[in-house]
Short mmCIF file of C-alpha atoms in Angstrom, two decimals:
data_model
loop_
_atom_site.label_atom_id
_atom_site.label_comp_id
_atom_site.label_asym_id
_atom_site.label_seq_id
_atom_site.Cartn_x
_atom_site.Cartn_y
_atom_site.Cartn_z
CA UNK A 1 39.18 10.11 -6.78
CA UNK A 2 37.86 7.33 -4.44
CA UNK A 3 34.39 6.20 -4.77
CA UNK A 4 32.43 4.13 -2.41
CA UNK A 5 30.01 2.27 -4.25
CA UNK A 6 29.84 -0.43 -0.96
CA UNK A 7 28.63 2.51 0.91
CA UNK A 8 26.38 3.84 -1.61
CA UNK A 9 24.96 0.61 -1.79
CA UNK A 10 24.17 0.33 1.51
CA UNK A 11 22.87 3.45 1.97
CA UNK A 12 20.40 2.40 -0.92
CA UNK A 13 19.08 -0.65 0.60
CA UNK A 14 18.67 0.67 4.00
CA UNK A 15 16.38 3.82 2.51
CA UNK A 16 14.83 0.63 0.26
CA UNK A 17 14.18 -1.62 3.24
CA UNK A 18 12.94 1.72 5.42
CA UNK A 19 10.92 2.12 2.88
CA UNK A 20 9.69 -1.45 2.39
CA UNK A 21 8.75 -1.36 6.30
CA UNK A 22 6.13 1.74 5.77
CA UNK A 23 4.92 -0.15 2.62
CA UNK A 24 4.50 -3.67 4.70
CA UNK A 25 2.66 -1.37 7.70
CA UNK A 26 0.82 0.41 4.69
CA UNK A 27 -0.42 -2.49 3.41
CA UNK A 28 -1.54 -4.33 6.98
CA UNK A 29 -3.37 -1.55 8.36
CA UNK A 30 -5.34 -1.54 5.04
CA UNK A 31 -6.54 -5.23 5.26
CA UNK A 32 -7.49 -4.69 8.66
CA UNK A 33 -9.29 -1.72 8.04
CA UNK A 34 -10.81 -2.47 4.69
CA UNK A 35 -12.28 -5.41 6.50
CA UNK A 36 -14.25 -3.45 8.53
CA UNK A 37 -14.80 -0.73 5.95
CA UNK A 38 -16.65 -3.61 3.99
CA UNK A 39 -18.70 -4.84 7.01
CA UNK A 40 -20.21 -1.03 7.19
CA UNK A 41 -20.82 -0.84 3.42
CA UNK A 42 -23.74 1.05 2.05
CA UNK A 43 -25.19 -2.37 -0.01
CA UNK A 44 -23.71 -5.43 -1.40
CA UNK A 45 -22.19 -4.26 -4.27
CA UNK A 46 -19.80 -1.52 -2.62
CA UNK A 47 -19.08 -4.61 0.29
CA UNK A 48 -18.10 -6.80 -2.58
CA UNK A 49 -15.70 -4.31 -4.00
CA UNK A 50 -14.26 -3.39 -0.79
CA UNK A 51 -13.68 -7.04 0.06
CA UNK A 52 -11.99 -6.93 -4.00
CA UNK A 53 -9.64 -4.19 -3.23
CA UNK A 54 -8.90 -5.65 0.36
CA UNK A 55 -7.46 -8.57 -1.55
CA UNK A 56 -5.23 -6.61 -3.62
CA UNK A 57 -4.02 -5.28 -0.29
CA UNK A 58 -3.02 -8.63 0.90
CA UNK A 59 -1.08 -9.40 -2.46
CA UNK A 60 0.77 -6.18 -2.23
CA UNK A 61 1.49 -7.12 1.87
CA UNK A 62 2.63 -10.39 0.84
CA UNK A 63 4.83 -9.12 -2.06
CA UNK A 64 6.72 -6.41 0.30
CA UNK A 65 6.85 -9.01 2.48
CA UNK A 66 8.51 -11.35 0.28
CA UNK A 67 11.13 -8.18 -0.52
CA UNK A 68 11.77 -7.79 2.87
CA UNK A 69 12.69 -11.04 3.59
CA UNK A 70 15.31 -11.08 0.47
CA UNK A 71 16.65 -7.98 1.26
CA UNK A 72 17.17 -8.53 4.95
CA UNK A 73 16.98 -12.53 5.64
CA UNK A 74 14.37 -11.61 8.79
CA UNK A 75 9.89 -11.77 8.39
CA UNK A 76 8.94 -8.45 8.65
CA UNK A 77 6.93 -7.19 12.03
CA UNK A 78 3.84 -5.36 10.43
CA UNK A 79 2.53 -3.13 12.94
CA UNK A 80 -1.08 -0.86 12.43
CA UNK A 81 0.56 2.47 11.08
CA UNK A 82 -3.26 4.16 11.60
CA UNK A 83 -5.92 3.29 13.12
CA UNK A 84 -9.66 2.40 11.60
CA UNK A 85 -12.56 4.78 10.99
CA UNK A 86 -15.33 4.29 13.30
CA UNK A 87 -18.57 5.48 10.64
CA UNK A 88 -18.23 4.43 6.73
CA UNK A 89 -18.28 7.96 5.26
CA UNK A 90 -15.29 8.88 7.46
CA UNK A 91 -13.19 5.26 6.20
CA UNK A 92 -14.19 6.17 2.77
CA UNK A 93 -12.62 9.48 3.14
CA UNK A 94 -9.98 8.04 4.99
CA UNK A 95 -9.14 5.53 1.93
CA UNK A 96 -9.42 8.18 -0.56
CA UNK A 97 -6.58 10.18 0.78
CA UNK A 98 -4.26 7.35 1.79
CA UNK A 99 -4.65 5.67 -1.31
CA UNK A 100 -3.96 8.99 -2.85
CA UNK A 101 -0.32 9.15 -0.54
CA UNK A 102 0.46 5.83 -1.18
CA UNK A 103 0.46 6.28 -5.24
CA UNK A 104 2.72 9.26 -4.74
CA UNK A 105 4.79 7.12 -2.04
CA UNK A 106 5.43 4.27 -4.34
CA UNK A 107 6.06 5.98 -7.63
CA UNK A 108 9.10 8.01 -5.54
CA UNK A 109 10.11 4.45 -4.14
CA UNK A 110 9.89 2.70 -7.68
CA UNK A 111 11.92 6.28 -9.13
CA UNK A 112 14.71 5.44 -6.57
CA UNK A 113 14.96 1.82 -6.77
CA UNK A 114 18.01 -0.04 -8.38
CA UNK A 115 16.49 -3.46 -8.97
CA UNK A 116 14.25 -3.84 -11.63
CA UNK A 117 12.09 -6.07 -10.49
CA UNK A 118 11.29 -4.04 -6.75
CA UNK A 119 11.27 -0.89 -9.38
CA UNK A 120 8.35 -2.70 -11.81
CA UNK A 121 6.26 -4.28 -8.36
CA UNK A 122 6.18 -0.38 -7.17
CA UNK A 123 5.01 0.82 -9.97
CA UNK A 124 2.27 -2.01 -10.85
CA UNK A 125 0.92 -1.68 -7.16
CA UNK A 126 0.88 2.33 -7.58
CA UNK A 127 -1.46 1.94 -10.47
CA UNK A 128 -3.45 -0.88 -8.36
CA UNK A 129 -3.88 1.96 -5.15
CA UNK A 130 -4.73 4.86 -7.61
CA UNK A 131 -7.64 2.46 -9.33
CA UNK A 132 -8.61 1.53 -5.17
CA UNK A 133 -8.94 5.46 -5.00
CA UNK A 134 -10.97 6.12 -7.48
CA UNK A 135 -13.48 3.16 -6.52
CA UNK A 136 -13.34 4.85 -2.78
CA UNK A 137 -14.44 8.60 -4.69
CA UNK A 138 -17.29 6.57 -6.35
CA UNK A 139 -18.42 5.25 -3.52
CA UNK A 140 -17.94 8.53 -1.49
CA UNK A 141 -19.86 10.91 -4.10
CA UNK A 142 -22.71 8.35 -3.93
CA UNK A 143 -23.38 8.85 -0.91
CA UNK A 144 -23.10 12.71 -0.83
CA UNK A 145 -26.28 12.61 -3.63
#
């Protein structure tokens, strides 16, 4: 029996570099949006921590980025995959449920993942989002008191 590990590999890296793409677009529209999220922050403290998790977001956009680039040879082309909320509550809602996705995104990406070093980054960053998630509830259920 033939196997086609060429093929198989291929097939890997394209759902890997598919998937890097919705990570990079992931990661952009946060920094853009947490940037405003911070500007419409309830006091300084939550603004400080927004800012905090915003740079977390560029680390993670610059190390999909830098996966990208090694798995494809081309900079990726991050595009705004959703747009901003207009009022805080609403963002805070909004980053409480696609922080949520994005945990449960990653750990399936890391789960699939051949390289161990793309496999350990999705995993590291899906523990960073779920501790931006949390910090998003906090803020949220202050604000419903």
């Amino acid at each position: 029996m033939y196997i086609d590990y060429h093929q198989d590999m291929y097939r890997q890296n394209t759902k890997l570099i598919a998937d890097l793409e919705k990570a990079i677009n992931g990661e952009y529209s946060a920094i853009q949006c947490y940037a405003r999220l911070a500007q419409m922050a309830a006091n300084e403290q939550q603004r400080r921590q927004i800012m905090e998790i915003r740079e977390d977001e560029i680390k993670h956009f610059q190390l999909f980025s830098q996966f990208y680039t090694q798995l494809t040879g081309n900079q990726p082309q991050p595009v705004m995959s959703e747009e901003c909320a207009k009022q805080y509550m609403e963002g805070l809602e909004a980053a409480i449920k696609d922080e949520q996705e994005t945990v449960d995104f990653y750990l399936s990406v890391s789960d699939e993942a051949t390289n161990g070093q793309i496999k350990e980054a999705f995993r590291r960053v899906a523990a960073d989002e779920q501790n931006h998630a949390v910090w998003f509830l906090y803020f949220f259920t202050k604000l419903l008191k």
